[in-house]
mmCIF file of C-alpha atoms and ligand atoms in Angstrom:
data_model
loop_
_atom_site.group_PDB
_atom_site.id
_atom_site.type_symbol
_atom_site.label_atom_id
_atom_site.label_comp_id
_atom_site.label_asym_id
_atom_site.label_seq_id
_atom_site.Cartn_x
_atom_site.Cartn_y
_atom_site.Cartn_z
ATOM 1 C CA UNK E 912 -36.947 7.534 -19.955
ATOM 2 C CA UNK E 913 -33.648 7.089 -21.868
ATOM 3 C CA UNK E 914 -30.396 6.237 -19.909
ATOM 4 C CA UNK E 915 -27.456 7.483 -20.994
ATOM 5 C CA UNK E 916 -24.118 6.370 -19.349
ATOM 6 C CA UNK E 917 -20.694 8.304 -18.740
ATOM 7 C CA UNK E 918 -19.182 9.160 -23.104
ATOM 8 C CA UNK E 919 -17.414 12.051 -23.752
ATOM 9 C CA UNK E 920 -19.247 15.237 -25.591
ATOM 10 C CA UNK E 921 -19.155 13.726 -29.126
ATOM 11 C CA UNK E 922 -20.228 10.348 -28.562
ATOM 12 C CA UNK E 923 -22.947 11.799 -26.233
ATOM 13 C CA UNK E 924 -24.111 14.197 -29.048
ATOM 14 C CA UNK E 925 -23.569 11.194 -31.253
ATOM 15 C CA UNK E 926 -25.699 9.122 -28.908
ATOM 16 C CA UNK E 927 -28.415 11.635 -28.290
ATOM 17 C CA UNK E 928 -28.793 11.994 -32.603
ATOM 18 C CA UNK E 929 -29.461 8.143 -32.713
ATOM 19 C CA UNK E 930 -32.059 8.190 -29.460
ATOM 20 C CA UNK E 931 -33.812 11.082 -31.345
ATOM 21 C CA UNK E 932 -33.858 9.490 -34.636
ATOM 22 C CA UNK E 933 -35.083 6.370 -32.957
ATOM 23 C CA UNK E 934 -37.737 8.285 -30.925
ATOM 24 C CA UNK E 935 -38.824 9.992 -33.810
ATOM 25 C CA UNK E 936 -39.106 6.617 -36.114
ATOM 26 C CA UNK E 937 -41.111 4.760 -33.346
ATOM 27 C CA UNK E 938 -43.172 7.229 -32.595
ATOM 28 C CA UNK E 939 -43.982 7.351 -36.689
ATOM 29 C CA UNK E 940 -44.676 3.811 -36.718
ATOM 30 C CA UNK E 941 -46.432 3.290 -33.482
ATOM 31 C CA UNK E 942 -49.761 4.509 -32.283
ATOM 32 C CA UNK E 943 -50.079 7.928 -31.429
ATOM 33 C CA UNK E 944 -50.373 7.530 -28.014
ATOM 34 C CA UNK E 945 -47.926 10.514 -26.919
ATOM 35 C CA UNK E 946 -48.814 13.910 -28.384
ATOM 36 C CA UNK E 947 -46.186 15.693 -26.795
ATOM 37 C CA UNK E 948 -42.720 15.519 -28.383
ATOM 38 C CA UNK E 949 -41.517 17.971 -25.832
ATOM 39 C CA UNK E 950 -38.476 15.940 -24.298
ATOM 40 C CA UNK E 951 -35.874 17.308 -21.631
ATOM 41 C CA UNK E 952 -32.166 16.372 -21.082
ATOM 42 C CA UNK E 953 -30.972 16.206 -17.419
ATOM 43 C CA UNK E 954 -27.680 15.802 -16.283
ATOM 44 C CA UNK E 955 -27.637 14.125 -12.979
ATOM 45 C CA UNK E 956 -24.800 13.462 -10.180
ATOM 46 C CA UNK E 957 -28.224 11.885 -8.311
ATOM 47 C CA UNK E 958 -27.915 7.869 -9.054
ATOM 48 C CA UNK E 959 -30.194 6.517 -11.930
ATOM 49 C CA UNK E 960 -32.013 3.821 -9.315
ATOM 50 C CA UNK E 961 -33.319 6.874 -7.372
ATOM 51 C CA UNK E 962 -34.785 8.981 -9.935
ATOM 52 C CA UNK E 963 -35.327 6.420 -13.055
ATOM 53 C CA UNK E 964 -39.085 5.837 -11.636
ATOM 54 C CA UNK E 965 -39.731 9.382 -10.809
ATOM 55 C CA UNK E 966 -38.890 10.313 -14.218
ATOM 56 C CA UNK E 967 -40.688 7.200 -16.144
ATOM 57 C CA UNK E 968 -43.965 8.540 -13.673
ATOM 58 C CA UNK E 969 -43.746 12.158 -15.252
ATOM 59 C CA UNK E 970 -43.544 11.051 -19.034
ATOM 60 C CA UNK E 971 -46.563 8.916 -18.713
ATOM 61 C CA UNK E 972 -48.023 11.855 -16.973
ATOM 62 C CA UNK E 973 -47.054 14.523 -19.527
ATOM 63 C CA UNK E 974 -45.975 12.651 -22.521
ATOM 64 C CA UNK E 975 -42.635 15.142 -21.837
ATOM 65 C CA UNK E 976 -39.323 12.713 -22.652
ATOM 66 C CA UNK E 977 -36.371 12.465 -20.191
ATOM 67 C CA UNK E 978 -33.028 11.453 -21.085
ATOM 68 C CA UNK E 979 -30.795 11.215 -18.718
ATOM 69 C CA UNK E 980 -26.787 11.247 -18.374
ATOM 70 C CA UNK E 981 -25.408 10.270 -15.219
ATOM 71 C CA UNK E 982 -21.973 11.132 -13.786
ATOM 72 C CA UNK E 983 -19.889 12.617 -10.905
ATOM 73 C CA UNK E 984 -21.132 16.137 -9.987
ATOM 74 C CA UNK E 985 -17.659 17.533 -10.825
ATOM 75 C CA UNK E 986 -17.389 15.616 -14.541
ATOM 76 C CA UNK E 987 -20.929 17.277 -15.330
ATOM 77 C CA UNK E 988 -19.899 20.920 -14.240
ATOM 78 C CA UNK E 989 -16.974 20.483 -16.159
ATOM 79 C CA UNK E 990 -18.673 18.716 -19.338
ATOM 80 C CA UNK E 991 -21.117 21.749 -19.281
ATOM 81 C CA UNK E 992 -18.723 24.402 -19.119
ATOM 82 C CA UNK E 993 -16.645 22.893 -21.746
ATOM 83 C CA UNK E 994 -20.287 22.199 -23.816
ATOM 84 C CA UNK E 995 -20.811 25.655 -23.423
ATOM 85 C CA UNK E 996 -24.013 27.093 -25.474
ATOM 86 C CA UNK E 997 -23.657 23.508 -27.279
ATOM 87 C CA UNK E 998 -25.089 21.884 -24.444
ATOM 88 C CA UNK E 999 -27.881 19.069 -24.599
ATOM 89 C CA UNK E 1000 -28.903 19.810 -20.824
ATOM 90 C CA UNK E 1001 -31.702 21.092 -19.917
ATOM 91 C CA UNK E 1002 -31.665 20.581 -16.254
ATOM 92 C CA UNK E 1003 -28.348 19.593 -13.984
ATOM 93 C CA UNK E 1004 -29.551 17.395 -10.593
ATOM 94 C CA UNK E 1005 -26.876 17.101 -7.872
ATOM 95 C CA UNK E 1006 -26.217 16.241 -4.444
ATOM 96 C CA UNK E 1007 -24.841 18.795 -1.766
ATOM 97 C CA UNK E 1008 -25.015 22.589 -1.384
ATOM 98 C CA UNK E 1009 -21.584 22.949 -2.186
ATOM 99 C CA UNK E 1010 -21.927 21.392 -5.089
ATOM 100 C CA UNK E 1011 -24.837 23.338 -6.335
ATOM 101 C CA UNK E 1012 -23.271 26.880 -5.192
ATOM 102 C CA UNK E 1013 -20.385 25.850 -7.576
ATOM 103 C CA UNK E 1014 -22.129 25.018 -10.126
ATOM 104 C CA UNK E 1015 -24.024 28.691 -9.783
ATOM 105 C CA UNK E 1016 -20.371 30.066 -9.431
ATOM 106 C CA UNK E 1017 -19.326 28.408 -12.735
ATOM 107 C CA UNK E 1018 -22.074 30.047 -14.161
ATOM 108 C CA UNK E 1019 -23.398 26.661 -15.684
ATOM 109 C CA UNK E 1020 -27.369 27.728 -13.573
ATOM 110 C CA UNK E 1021 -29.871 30.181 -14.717
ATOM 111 C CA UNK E 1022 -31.510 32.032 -12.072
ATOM 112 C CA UNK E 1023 -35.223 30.970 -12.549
ATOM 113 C CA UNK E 1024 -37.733 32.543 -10.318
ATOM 114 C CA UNK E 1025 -40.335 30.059 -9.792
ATOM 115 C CA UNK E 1026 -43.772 30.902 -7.488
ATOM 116 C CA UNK E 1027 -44.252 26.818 -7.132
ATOM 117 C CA UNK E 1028 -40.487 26.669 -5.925
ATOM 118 C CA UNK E 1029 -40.413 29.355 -3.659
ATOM 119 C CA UNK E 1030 -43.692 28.068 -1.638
ATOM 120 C CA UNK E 1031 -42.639 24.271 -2.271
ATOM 121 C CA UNK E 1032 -38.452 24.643 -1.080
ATOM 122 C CA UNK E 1033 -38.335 26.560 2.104
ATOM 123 C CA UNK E 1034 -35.653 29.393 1.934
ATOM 124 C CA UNK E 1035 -32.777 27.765 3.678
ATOM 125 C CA UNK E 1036 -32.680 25.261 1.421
ATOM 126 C CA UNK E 1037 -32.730 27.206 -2.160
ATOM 127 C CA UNK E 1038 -30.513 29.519 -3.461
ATOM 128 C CA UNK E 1039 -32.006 32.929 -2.534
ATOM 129 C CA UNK E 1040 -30.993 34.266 -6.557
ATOM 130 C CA UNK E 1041 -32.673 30.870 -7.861
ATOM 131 C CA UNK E 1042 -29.947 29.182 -8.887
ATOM 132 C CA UNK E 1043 -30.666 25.625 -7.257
ATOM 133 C CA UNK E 1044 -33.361 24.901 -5.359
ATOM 134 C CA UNK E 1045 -32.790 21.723 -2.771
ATOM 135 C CA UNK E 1046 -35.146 18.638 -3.797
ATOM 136 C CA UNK E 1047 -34.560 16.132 -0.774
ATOM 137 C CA UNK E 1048 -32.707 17.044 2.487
ATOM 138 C CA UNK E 1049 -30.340 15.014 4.257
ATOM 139 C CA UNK E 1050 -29.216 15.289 7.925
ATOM 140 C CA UNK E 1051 -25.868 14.814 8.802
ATOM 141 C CA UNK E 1052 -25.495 13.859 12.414
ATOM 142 C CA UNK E 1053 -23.753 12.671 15.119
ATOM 143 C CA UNK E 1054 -24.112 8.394 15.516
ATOM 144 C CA UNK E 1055 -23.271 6.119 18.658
ATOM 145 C CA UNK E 1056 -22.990 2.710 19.958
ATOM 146 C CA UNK E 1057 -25.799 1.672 21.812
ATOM 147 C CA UNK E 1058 -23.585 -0.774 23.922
ATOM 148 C CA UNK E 1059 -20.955 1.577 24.744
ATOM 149 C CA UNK E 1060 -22.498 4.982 25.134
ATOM 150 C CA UNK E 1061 -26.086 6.589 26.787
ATOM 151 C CA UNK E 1062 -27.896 8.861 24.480
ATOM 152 C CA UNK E 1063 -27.559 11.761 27.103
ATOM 153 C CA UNK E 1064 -23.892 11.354 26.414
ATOM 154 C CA UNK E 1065 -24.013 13.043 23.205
ATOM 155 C CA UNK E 1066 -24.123 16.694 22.760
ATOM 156 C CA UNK E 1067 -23.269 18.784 20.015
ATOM 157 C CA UNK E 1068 -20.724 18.144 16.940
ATOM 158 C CA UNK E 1069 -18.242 20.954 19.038
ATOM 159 C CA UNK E 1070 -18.431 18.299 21.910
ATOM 160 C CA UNK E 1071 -16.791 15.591 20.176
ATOM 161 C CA UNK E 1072 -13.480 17.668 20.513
ATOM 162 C CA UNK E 1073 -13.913 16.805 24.306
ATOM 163 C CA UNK E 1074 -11.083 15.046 25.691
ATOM 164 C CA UNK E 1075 -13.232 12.350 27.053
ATOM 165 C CA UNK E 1076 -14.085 11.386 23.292
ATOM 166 C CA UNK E 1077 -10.506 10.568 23.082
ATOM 167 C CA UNK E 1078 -9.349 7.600 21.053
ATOM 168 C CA UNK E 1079 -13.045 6.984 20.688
ATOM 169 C CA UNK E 1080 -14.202 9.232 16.952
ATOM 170 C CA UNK E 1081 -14.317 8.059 13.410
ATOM 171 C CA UNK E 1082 -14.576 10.312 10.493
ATOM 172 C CA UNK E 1083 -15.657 9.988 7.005
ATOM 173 C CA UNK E 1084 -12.047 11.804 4.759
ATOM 174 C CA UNK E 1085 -12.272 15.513 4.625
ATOM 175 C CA UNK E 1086 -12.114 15.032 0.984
ATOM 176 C CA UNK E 1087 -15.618 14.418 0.656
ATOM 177 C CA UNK E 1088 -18.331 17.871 -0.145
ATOM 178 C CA UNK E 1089 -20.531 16.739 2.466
ATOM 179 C CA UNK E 1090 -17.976 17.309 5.564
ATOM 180 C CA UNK E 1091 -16.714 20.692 3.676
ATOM 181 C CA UNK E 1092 -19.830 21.516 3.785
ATOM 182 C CA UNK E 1093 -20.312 20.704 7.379
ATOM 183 C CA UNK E 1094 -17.554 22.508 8.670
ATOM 184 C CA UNK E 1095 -18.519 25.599 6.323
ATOM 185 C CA UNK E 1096 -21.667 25.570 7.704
ATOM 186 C CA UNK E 1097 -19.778 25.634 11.586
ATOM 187 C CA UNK E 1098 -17.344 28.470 10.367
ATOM 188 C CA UNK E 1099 -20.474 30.643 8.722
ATOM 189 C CA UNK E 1100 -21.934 30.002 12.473
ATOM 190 C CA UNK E 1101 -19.273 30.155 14.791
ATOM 191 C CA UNK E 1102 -16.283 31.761 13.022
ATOM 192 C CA UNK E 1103 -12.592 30.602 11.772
ATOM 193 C CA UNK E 1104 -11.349 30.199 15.039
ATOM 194 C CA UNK E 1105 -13.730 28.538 17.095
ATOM 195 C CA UNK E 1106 -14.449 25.697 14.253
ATOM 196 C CA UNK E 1107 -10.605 25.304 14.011
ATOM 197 C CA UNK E 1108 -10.051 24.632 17.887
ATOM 198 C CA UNK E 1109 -12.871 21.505 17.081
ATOM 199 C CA UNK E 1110 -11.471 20.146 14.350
ATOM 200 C CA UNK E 1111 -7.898 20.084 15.839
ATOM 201 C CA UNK E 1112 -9.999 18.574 18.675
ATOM 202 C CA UNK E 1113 -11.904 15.787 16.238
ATOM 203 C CA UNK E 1114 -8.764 14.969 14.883
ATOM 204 C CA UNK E 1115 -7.397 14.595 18.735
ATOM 205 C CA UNK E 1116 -10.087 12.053 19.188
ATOM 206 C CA UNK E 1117 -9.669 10.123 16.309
ATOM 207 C CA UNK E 1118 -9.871 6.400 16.251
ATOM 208 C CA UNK E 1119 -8.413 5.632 13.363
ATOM 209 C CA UNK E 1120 -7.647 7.656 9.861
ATOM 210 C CA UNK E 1121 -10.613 8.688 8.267
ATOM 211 C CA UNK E 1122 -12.881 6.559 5.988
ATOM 212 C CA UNK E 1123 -13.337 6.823 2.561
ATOM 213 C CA UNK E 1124 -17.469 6.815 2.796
ATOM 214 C CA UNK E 1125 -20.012 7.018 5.468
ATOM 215 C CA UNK E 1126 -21.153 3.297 5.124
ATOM 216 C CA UNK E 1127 -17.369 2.189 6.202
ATOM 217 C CA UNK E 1128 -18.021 5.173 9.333
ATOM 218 C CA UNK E 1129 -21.132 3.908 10.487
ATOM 219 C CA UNK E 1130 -19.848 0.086 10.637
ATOM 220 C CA UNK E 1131 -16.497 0.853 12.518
ATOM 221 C CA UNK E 1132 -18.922 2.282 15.054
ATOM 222 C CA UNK E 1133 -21.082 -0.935 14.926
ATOM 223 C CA UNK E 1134 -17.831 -2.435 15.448
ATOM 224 C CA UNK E 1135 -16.862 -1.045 18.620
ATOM 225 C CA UNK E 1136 -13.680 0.207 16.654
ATOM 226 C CA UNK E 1137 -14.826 3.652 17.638
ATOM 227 C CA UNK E 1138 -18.172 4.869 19.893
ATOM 228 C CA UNK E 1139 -19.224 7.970 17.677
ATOM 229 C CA UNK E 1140 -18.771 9.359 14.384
ATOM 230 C CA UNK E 1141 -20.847 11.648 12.202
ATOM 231 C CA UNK E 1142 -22.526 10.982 8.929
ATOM 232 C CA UNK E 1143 -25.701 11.157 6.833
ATOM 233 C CA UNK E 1144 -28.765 8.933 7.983
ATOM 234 C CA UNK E 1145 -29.708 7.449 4.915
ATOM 235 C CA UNK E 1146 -26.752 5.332 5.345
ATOM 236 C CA UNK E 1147 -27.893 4.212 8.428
ATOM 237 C CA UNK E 1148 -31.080 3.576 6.836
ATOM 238 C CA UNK E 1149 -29.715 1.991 3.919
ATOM 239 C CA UNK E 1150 -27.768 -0.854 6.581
ATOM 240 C CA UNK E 1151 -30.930 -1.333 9.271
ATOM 241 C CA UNK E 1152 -33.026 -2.217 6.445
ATOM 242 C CA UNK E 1153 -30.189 -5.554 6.266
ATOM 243 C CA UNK E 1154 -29.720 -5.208 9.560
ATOM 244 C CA UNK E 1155 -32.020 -4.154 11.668
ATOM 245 C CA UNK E 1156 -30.102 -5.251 15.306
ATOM 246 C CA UNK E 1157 -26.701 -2.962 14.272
ATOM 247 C CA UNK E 1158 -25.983 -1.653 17.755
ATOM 248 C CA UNK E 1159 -26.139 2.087 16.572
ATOM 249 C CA UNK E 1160 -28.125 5.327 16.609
ATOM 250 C CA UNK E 1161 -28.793 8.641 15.858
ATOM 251 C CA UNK E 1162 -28.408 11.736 18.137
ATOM 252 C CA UNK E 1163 -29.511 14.811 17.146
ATOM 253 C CA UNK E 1164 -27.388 18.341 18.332
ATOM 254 C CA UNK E 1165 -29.997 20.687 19.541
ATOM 255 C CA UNK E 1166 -31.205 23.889 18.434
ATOM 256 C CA UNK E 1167 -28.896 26.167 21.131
ATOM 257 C CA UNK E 1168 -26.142 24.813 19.496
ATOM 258 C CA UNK E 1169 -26.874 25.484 16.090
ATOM 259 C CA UNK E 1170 -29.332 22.354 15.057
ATOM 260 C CA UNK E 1171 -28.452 19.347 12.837
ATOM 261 C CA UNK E 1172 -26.969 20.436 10.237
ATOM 262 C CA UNK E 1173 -29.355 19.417 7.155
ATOM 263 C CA UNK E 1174 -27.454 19.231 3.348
ATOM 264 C CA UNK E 1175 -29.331 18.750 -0.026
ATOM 265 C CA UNK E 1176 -29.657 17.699 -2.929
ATOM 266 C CA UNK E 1177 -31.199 19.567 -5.414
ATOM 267 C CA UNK E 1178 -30.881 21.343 -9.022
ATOM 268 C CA UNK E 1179 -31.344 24.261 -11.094
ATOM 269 C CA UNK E 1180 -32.016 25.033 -14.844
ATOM 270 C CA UNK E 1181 -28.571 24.967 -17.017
ATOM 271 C CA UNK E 1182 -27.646 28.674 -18.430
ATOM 272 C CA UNK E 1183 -27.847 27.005 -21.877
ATOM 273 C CA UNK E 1184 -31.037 25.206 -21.613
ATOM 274 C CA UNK E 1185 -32.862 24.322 -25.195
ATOM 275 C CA UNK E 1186 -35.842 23.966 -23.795
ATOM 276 C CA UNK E 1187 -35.808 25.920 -20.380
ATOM 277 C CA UNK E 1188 -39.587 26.041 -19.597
ATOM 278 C CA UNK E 1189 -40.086 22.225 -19.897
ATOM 279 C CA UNK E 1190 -36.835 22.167 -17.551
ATOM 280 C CA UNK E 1191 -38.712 24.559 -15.703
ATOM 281 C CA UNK E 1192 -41.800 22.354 -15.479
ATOM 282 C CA UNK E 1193 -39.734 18.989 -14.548
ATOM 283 C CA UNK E 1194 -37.860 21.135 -11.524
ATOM 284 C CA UNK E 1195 -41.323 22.636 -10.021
ATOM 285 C CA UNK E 1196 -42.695 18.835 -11.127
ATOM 286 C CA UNK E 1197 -39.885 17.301 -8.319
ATOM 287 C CA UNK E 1198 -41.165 20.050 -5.803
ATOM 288 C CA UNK E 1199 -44.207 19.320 -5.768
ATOM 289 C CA UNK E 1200 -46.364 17.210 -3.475
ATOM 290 C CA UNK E 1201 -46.785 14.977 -6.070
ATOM 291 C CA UNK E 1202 -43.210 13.475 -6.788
ATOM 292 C CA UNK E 1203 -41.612 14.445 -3.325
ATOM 293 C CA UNK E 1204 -42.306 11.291 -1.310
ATOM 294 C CA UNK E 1205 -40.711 9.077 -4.049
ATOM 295 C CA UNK E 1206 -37.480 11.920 -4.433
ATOM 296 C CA UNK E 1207 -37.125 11.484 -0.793
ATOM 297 C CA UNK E 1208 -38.401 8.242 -0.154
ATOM 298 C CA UNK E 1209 -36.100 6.062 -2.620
ATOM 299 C CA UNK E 1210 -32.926 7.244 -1.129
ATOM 300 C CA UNK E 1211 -34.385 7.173 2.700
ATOM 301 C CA UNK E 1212 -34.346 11.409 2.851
ATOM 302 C CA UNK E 1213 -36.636 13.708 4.125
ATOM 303 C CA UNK E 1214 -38.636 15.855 1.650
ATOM 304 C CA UNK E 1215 -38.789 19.264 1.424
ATOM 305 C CA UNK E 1216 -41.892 19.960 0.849
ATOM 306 C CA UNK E 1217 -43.465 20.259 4.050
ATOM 307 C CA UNK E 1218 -46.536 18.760 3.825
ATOM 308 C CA UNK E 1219 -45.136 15.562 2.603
ATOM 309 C CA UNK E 1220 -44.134 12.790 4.938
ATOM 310 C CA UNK E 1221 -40.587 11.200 5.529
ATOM 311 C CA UNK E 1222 -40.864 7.195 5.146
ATOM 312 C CA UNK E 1223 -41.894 5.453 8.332
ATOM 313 C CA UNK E 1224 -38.410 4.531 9.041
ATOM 314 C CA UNK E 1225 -37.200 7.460 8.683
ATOM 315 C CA UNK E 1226 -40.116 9.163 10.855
ATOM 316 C CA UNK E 1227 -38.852 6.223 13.550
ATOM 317 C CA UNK E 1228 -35.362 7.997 13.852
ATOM 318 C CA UNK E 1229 -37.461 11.459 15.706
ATOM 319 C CA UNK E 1230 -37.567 14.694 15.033
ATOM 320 C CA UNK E 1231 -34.878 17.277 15.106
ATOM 321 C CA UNK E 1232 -34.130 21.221 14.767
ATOM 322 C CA UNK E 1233 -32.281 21.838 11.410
ATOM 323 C CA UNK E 1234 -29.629 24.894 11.108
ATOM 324 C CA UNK E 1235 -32.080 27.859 9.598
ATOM 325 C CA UNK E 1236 -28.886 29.037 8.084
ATOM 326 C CA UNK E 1237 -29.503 29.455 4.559
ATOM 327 C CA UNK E 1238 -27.335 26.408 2.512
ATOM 328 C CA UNK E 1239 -25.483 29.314 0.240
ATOM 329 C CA UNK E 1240 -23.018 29.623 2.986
ATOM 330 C CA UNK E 1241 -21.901 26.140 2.592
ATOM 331 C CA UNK E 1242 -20.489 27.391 -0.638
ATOM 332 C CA UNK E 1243 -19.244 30.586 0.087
ATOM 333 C CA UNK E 1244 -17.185 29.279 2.810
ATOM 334 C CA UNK E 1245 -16.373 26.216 1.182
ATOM 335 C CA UNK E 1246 -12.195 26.511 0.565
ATOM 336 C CA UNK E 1247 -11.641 28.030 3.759
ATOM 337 C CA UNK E 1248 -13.378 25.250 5.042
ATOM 338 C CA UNK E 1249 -10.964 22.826 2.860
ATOM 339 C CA UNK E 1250 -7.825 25.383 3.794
ATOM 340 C CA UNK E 1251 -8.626 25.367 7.721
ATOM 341 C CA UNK E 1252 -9.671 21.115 7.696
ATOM 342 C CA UNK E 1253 -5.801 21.055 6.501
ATOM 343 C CA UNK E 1254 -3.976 22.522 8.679
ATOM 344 C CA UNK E 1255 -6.182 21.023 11.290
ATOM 345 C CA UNK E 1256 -4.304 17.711 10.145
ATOM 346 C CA UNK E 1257 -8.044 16.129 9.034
ATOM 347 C CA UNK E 1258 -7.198 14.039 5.824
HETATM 348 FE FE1 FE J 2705 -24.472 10.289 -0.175
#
């Protein structure tokens, strides 16, 4: 697999030229021990470290060449759009529903319809046109100090507008997709002005002023600067596996209220694609039972293929009821989502 880093359209075409030229003169001089010069460009807002071995796994299955270019999920909308037909991507892999609906929206996704995808991605979790199809799922869920609160304490994500959560919640910025998506997600489910009475109510109980990511979150609450917050597990994950004694766990909202509400990430074929059935092939590839413990796996996850496991860890954390709500909604009611979180006062 080739790595590309962040260059702007010229130096990238530039770039890919050379890696071509230099594929093409080693694999003249070397042994023939690749017959396929298929190859497939993937933009990707997913970090290198968690798909680099994935992808080095399916070239020395397939002989089929990856190169990858790496940036923010915004930058790489933009950079195709602005590419245009020109485009060297094959294949755009992001993180977030929200994301991927506005990449659809943009019109930078062909709508593929895939058998493999639809029986590997259950619906909630694709696009129902075929946009994007989720790869890994991620639940985002309500966290506590062990030392200052009892599981049966925690209820739902409404419940944290409670006056006796006063003084007592921290929050990741509303800047960030993941709680746009979140509070989409509530207004698709409960409407404009229910969601808004709980997020006047979060912002009640707040702590402190937001934090800038969910790693910050989760160790204010290890702290004891605050008793709950909500964020993604694998960042929970990500700090047992340093610390394994951090006085905090998960609680999961249950299904009556609506379920955990489970995010993505995922991708879809680019509009433009060169070489759309080997970008195709790598997508279904992902899906399958084959590469989705390691998709998963490497960033702490859950798969969503469902006859794959979740690592042990992960498996350690229980089992929850997801919202069957189809993920679309996190995109359609994405800006009212941003509009309502500000005049709620949530920064
Ligand atoms: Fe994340």
């Amino acid at each position: 697999m080739c790595l590309l880093t962040r260059h702007t359209p010229l130096t990238l075409t530039r770039r890919l030229i050379r890696v071509s030229l230099t594929l093409l003169l080693s694999s003249v001089l070397a042994a023939p021990t690749v017959v396929s010069a298929e190859e497939v460009v993937v933009y990707s807002a997913r970090k290198a470290h968690l798909i680099a071995p994935l992808f080095d796994r399916y070239t020395q299955q397939t002989g089929v060449k990856i190169r990858l270019l790496t940036d923010k999920a915004g930058a790489l909308v933009q950079r195709l759009l602005a590419e245009g037909k020109r485009t060297p991507a094959d294949l755009l892999l992001t993180v977030d529903a929200g994301n991927l609906w506005q990449a659809a929206e943009k019109g930078v996704l062909a709508a593929v319809n895939s058998k493999l995808l639809n029986q590997h991605v259950p619906m909630p979790l694709r696009d129902p046109d075929g946009h994007w199809y989720g790869l890994s799922k991620r639940a985002r869920t309500i966290i506590y100090n062990t030392t200052r609160v009892q599981p049966s304490e925690i209820g739902t994500y409404a419940d944290l507008a409670q006056p006796e959560w006063h003084g007592r919640l921290c929050l990741r910025t509303s800047k960030k997709v993941y709680n746009q998506s979140l509070v989409a997600m509530m207004i698709a489910r409960h409407g404009e002005t229910k969601t808004e009475k709980v997020v006047r109510g979060w912002v009640e109980n707040l702590a402190t002023a937001p934090f800038s990511n969910d790693t910050k979150t989760i160790q204010a609450v290890a702290a004891g600067q605050c008793d709950v917050a909500i964020v993604n597990t694998y960042y929970l994950g990500r700090l047992q596996r340093k610390q394994p004694d951090l006085p905090v766990a998960l609680a999961w909202p249950t299904a009556e209220s609506g379920g955990v509400h489970v995010n993505v990430s995922g991708g879809g074929v680019t509009r433009y694609a060169k070489r759309p059935e080997a970008a195709l092939r790598l997508l279904e590839w992902l899906a399958s039972e084959a590469a989705q413990g390691d998709f998963a796996q490497l960033n702490l996850e859950y798969p969503v293929h469902r006859q794959v496991p979740a690592a042990p860890e992960v498996q350690a954390w229980g089992s929850f009821s997801a919202d069957p709500m189809n993920l679309r909604q996190a995109g359609r009611f994405q800006a009212r989502a941003i509009r309502l979180m500000d005049r709620a006062g949530y920064r």
